[in-house]
Amino acid sequence: MTRPSGPWHPPARTGPGPEGSGDTTSGDHPGDPHADAPAEPPVEPAGPPPEEIHTAWVLWLAAAAFGLLGMLINSATASFGDLPTATRDAFRDAVANTGSADVSVESMFSIALAAGAVLALIVAAVTVWLAFRLRAGKGWARTMLDIVAIFLVVDAVSVVIGVFGGVATAGERGDVVSFVVIALQILAGLCAAAAVWRQHKAEAIQYTTPGGGARAGK
């Protein structure tokens, strides 16, 4: 028996693959546990948030608006003489400790008011953003808003104590403007407290808990 000349080639495999190629890597296999696994259903877009979350969202927008408006009016109308005596003395001591003779108390007070207005703008913007994250079902936004509420409520309580304790006075800007500023601060604190109460109701907690309810798809 004669051997064919040339290099030796392995015989071609035959099998169930396409065109007899014997490719067993394509197609479904009876032993593959993932071959017949059903595809995961697509995530359905969530509907509107529950009433508790919507109410908290509206209250947070109102708290941000009241707090910002009160701070801007206060920055535009306040003067150094409106501060209580103890606060004026502490402010003078702080300016004197800077060691700069070119800086007056009034100019530093104006700078402090401008910085307070800028800070109020930033805080209001962050509060509004967190309110929208809360409306989207984010639990961490609820926690951050709880912290914001602490500052707003403490500020409102301090204003009330100052009014009844005789510390808060109209000063040079008049009774009407002082009343508006104080009222806005108190309203901001009340809205924040009510928002925290609504966002901690059972329905709101379920909505802002991962896997606990519908989401806004964000």
CSV table of C-alpha atoms in Angstrom, one decimal:
chain,number,residue,atom,x,y,z
A,1,MET,CA,0.0,0.0,0.0
A,2,THR,CA,1.5,3.3,-1.1
A,3,ARG,CA,1.2,6.5,1.0
A,4,PRO,CA,0.2,9.7,-0.7
A,5,SER,CA,3.0,12.2,-1.1
A,6,GLY,CA,2.9,15.6,0.7
A,7,PRO,CA,2.2,16.7,4.2
A,8,TRP,CA,-0.3,14.9,6.3
A,9,HIS,CA,-3.7,16.7,7.1
A,10,PRO,CA,-6.1,15.6,9.8
A,11,PRO,CA,-9.5,14.3,8.5
A,12,ALA,CA,-12.2,16.9,8.4
A,13,ARG,CA,-14.7,16.7,11.2
A,14,THR,CA,-18.4,16.3,10.7
A,15,GLY,CA,-21.1,17.2,13.1
A,16,PRO,CA,-24.3,19.2,13.6
A,17,GLY,CA,-22.6,22.5,12.9
A,18,PRO,CA,-23.4,24.5,9.8
A,19,GLU,CA,-22.1,23.1,6.5
A,20,GLY,CA,-20.5,20.1,8.3
A,21,SER,CA,-17.9,22.3,9.9
A,22,GLY,CA,-18.4,20.5,13.3
A,23,ASP,CA,-18.5,23.9,15.1
A,24,THR,CA,-20.0,23.0,18.5
A,25,THR,CA,-19.5,26.4,20.0
A,26,SER,CA,-22.5,28.0,18.2
A,27,GLY,CA,-26.1,27.2,18.9
A,28,ASP,CA,-27.8,26.0,22.0
A,29,HIS,CA,-26.5,23.0,23.9
A,30,PRO,CA,-28.7,20.7,26.0
A,31,GLY,CA,-26.2,20.9,28.9
A,32,ASP,CA,-25.9,24.7,28.9
A,33,PRO,CA,-27.8,26.1,31.9
A,34,HIS,CA,-28.0,29.5,30.3
A,35,ALA,CA,-29.3,28.4,26.9
A,36,ASP,CA,-32.9,28.5,27.8
A,37,ALA,CA,-32.8,31.2,30.5
A,38,PRO,CA,-35.5,33.8,30.0
A,39,ALA,CA,-34.3,37.3,29.3
A,40,GLU,CA,-34.7,39.8,32.1
A,41,PRO,CA,-37.7,42.0,31.6
A,42,PRO,CA,-37.0,45.7,30.8
A,43,VAL,CA,-37.3,48.2,33.7
A,44,GLU,CA,-40.5,50.0,33.3
A,45,PRO,CA,-40.4,53.8,33.7
A,46,ALA,CA,-41.8,54.8,37.0
A,47,GLY,CA,-44.9,56.8,37.4
A,48,PRO,CA,-45.4,60.0,39.4
A,49,PRO,CA,-44.0,60.1,43.0
A,50,PRO,CA,-46.4,59.5,45.9
A,51,GLU,CA,-48.3,62.4,47.4
A,52,GLU,CA,-46.0,62.6,50.4
A,53,ILE,CA,-42.9,63.1,48.3
A,54,HIS,CA,-44.7,65.6,46.1
A,55,THR,CA,-45.8,67.6,49.1
A,56,ALA,CA,-42.3,67.5,50.6
A,57,TRP,CA,-40.9,68.6,47.3
A,58,VAL,CA,-43.2,71.6,47.1
A,59,LEU,CA,-42.4,72.5,50.8
A,60,TRP,CA,-38.6,72.3,50.1
A,61,LEU,CA,-39.0,74.7,47.1
A,62,ALA,CA,-40.9,77.1,49.3
A,63,ALA,CA,-38.3,76.8,52.1
A,64,ALA,CA,-35.5,77.6,49.7
A,65,ALA,CA,-37.4,80.6,48.2
A,66,PHE,CA,-38.3,82.0,51.7
A,67,GLY,CA,-34.8,81.5,53.0
A,68,LEU,CA,-33.1,83.1,50.0
A,69,LEU,CA,-35.5,86.0,49.8
A,70,GLY,CA,-35.1,86.8,53.5
A,71,MET,CA,-31.3,86.7,53.3
A,72,LEU,CA,-31.2,88.9,50.2
A,73,ILE,CA,-33.5,91.5,51.8
A,74,ASN,CA,-31.5,91.4,55.0
A,75,SER,CA,-28.2,91.8,53.1
A,76,ALA,CA,-29.6,94.8,51.2
A,77,THR,CA,-31.1,96.6,54.2
A,78,ALA,CA,-29.0,95.7,57.2
A,79,SER,CA,-26.6,98.1,58.8
A,80,PHE,CA,-24.0,97.7,61.5
A,81,GLY,CA,-26.1,99.6,64.0
A,82,ASP,CA,-28.9,97.0,63.7
A,83,LEU,CA,-26.7,94.4,65.4
A,84,PRO,CA,-27.1,93.8,69.2
A,85,THR,CA,-24.5,95.5,71.3
A,86,ALA,CA,-22.7,92.2,72.2
A,87,THR,CA,-22.5,91.3,68.5
A,88,ARG,CA,-21.2,94.7,67.5
A,89,ASP,CA,-18.5,94.5,70.2
A,90,ALA,CA,-17.5,91.0,69.1
A,91,PHE,CA,-17.3,92.1,65.5
A,92,ARG,CA,-15.1,95.1,66.3
A,93,ASP,CA,-12.8,92.9,68.3
A,94,ALA,CA,-12.6,90.5,65.3
A,95,VAL,CA,-11.7,93.3,62.9
A,96,ALA,CA,-9.2,94.7,65.4
A,97,ASN,CA,-7.5,91.3,65.6
A,98,THR,CA,-6.8,91.3,61.9
A,99,GLY,CA,-4.1,93.9,62.5
A,100,SER,CA,-5.0,95.9,59.4
A,101,ALA,CA,-5.6,99.6,60.0
A,102,ASP,CA,-6.9,100.1,56.5
A,103,VAL,CA,-10.0,98.0,57.1
A,104,SER,CA,-12.9,99.6,58.8
A,105,VAL,CA,-15.7,97.9,60.7
A,106,GLU,CA,-18.3,99.1,58.3
A,107,SER,CA,-16.5,97.8,55.2
A,108,MET,CA,-15.9,94.4,56.8
A,109,PHE,CA,-19.6,94.3,57.7
A,110,SER,CA,-20.5,95.0,54.1
A,111,ILE,CA,-18.2,92.2,53.0
A,112,ALA,CA,-19.8,89.9,55.5
A,113,LEU,CA,-23.3,90.7,54.2
A,114,ALA,CA,-22.2,90.1,50.6
A,115,ALA,CA,-20.6,86.8,51.5
A,116,GLY,CA,-23.8,85.9,53.3
A,117,ALA,CA,-25.9,86.6,50.2
A,118,VAL,CA,-23.7,84.5,48.0
A,119,LEU,CA,-23.8,81.7,50.5
A,120,ALA,CA,-27.6,82.0,50.6
A,121,LEU,CA,-27.7,81.6,46.8
A,122,ILE,CA,-25.5,78.5,46.9
A,123,VAL,CA,-27.5,76.9,49.8
A,124,ALA,CA,-30.8,77.7,48.0
A,125,ALA,CA,-29.6,76.2,44.7
A,126,VAL,CA,-28.3,73.0,46.5
A,127,THR,CA,-31.6,72.7,48.4
A,128,VAL,CA,-33.6,72.9,45.2
A,129,TRP,CA,-31.4,70.3,43.5
A,130,LEU,CA,-31.7,68.0,46.5
A,131,ALA,CA,-35.5,68.5,46.4
A,132,PHE,CA,-35.6,67.3,42.8
A,133,ARG,CA,-33.4,64.3,43.7
A,134,LEU,CA,-35.8,63.5,46.5
A,135,ARG,CA,-38.7,63.6,44.0
A,136,ALA,CA,-36.7,61.2,41.9
A,137,GLY,CA,-36.6,58.7,44.7
A,138,LYS,CA,-33.1,59.2,46.1
A,139,GLY,CA,-32.8,58.2,49.7
A,140,TRP,CA,-29.5,60.0,50.2
A,141,ALA,CA,-31.2,63.3,49.1
A,142,ARG,CA,-33.7,62.8,51.9
A,143,THR,CA,-30.9,62.4,54.4
A,144,MET,CA,-29.1,65.6,53.1
A,145,LEU,CA,-32.4,67.5,53.3
A,146,ASP,CA,-32.8,66.4,56.9
A,147,ILE,CA,-29.4,68.2,57.6
A,148,VAL,CA,-30.5,71.3,55.8
A,149,ALA,CA,-33.7,71.3,57.8
A,150,ILE,CA,-31.8,71.4,61.1
A,151,PHE,CA,-30.1,74.7,60.1
A,152,LEU,CA,-33.3,76.3,58.9
A,153,VAL,CA,-35.3,75.2,62.0
A,154,VAL,CA,-32.5,76.3,64.4
A,155,ASP,CA,-32.4,79.7,62.6
A,156,ALA,CA,-36.2,80.1,62.8
A,157,VAL,CA,-36.2,79.2,66.5
A,158,SER,CA,-33.4,81.6,67.2
A,159,VAL,CA,-35.3,84.4,65.5
A,160,VAL,CA,-38.4,83.6,67.5
A,161,ILE,CA,-36.4,83.7,70.7
A,162,GLY,CA,-34.8,86.9,69.7
A,163,VAL,CA,-38.1,88.5,69.0
A,164,PHE,CA,-39.7,87.5,72.3
A,165,GLY,CA,-36.5,88.1,74.2
A,166,GLY,CA,-36.1,91.6,72.9
A,167,VAL,CA,-32.8,90.9,71.1
A,168,ALA,CA,-34.2,91.4,67.6
A,169,THR,CA,-34.9,95.1,67.0
A,170,ALA,CA,-36.0,97.0,63.9
A,171,GLY,CA,-32.9,99.2,64.0
A,172,GLU,CA,-32.4,101.7,61.1
A,173,ARG,CA,-34.3,99.8,58.5
A,174,GLY,CA,-37.7,100.1,60.0
A,175,ASP,CA,-40.3,97.9,61.5
A,176,VAL,CA,-41.9,96.7,58.2
A,177,VAL,CA,-38.7,95.5,56.6
A,178,SER,CA,-37.6,93.8,59.9
A,179,PHE,CA,-41.0,92.1,60.1
A,180,VAL,CA,-40.7,90.8,56.6
A,181,VAL,CA,-37.2,89.4,57.1
A,182,ILE,CA,-38.2,87.7,60.4
A,183,ALA,CA,-41.3,86.3,58.9
A,184,LEU,CA,-39.4,84.9,55.9
A,185,GLN,CA,-36.9,83.2,58.2
A,186,ILE,CA,-39.7,81.7,60.3
A,187,LEU,CA,-41.6,80.5,57.2
A,188,ALA,CA,-38.4,78.8,55.8
A,189,GLY,CA,-38.0,76.9,59.1
A,190,LEU,CA,-41.7,75.9,59.2
A,191,CYS,CA,-41.6,74.7,55.6
A,192,ALA,CA,-38.4,72.7,56.2
A,193,ALA,CA,-39.9,71.1,59.3
A,194,ALA,CA,-43.1,70.2,57.5
A,195,ALA,CA,-41.1,68.8,54.6
A,196,VAL,CA,-39.1,66.5,56.8
A,197,TRP,CA,-42.3,65.3,58.4
A,198,ARG,CA,-43.8,64.4,55.1
A,199,GLN,CA,-40.7,62.8,53.6
A,200,HIS,CA,-40.5,60.5,56.6
A,201,LYS,CA,-44.0,59.1,56.2
A,202,ALA,CA,-44.2,55.4,55.4
A,203,GLU,CA,-45.1,55.9,51.8
A,204,ALA,CA,-42.2,58.3,51.3
A,205,ILE,CA,-39.8,56.0,53.0
A,206,GLN,CA,-40.8,53.2,50.8
A,207,TYR,CA,-40.4,55.3,47.7
A,208,THR,CA,-36.9,56.5,48.6
A,209,THR,CA,-35.7,53.1,49.8
A,210,PRO,CA,-33.7,51.1,47.1
A,211,GLY,CA,-36.0,48.5,45.7
A,212,GLY,CA,-38.9,49.7,47.9
A,213,GLY,CA,-41.1,51.3,45.3
A,214,ALA,CA,-41.3,52.9,41.9
A,215,ARG,CA,-38.6,55.2,40.7
A,216,ALA,CA,-38.6,58.2,38.4
A,217,GLY,CA,-36.1,56.6,36.1
A,218,LYS,CA,-33.2,58.8,37.0
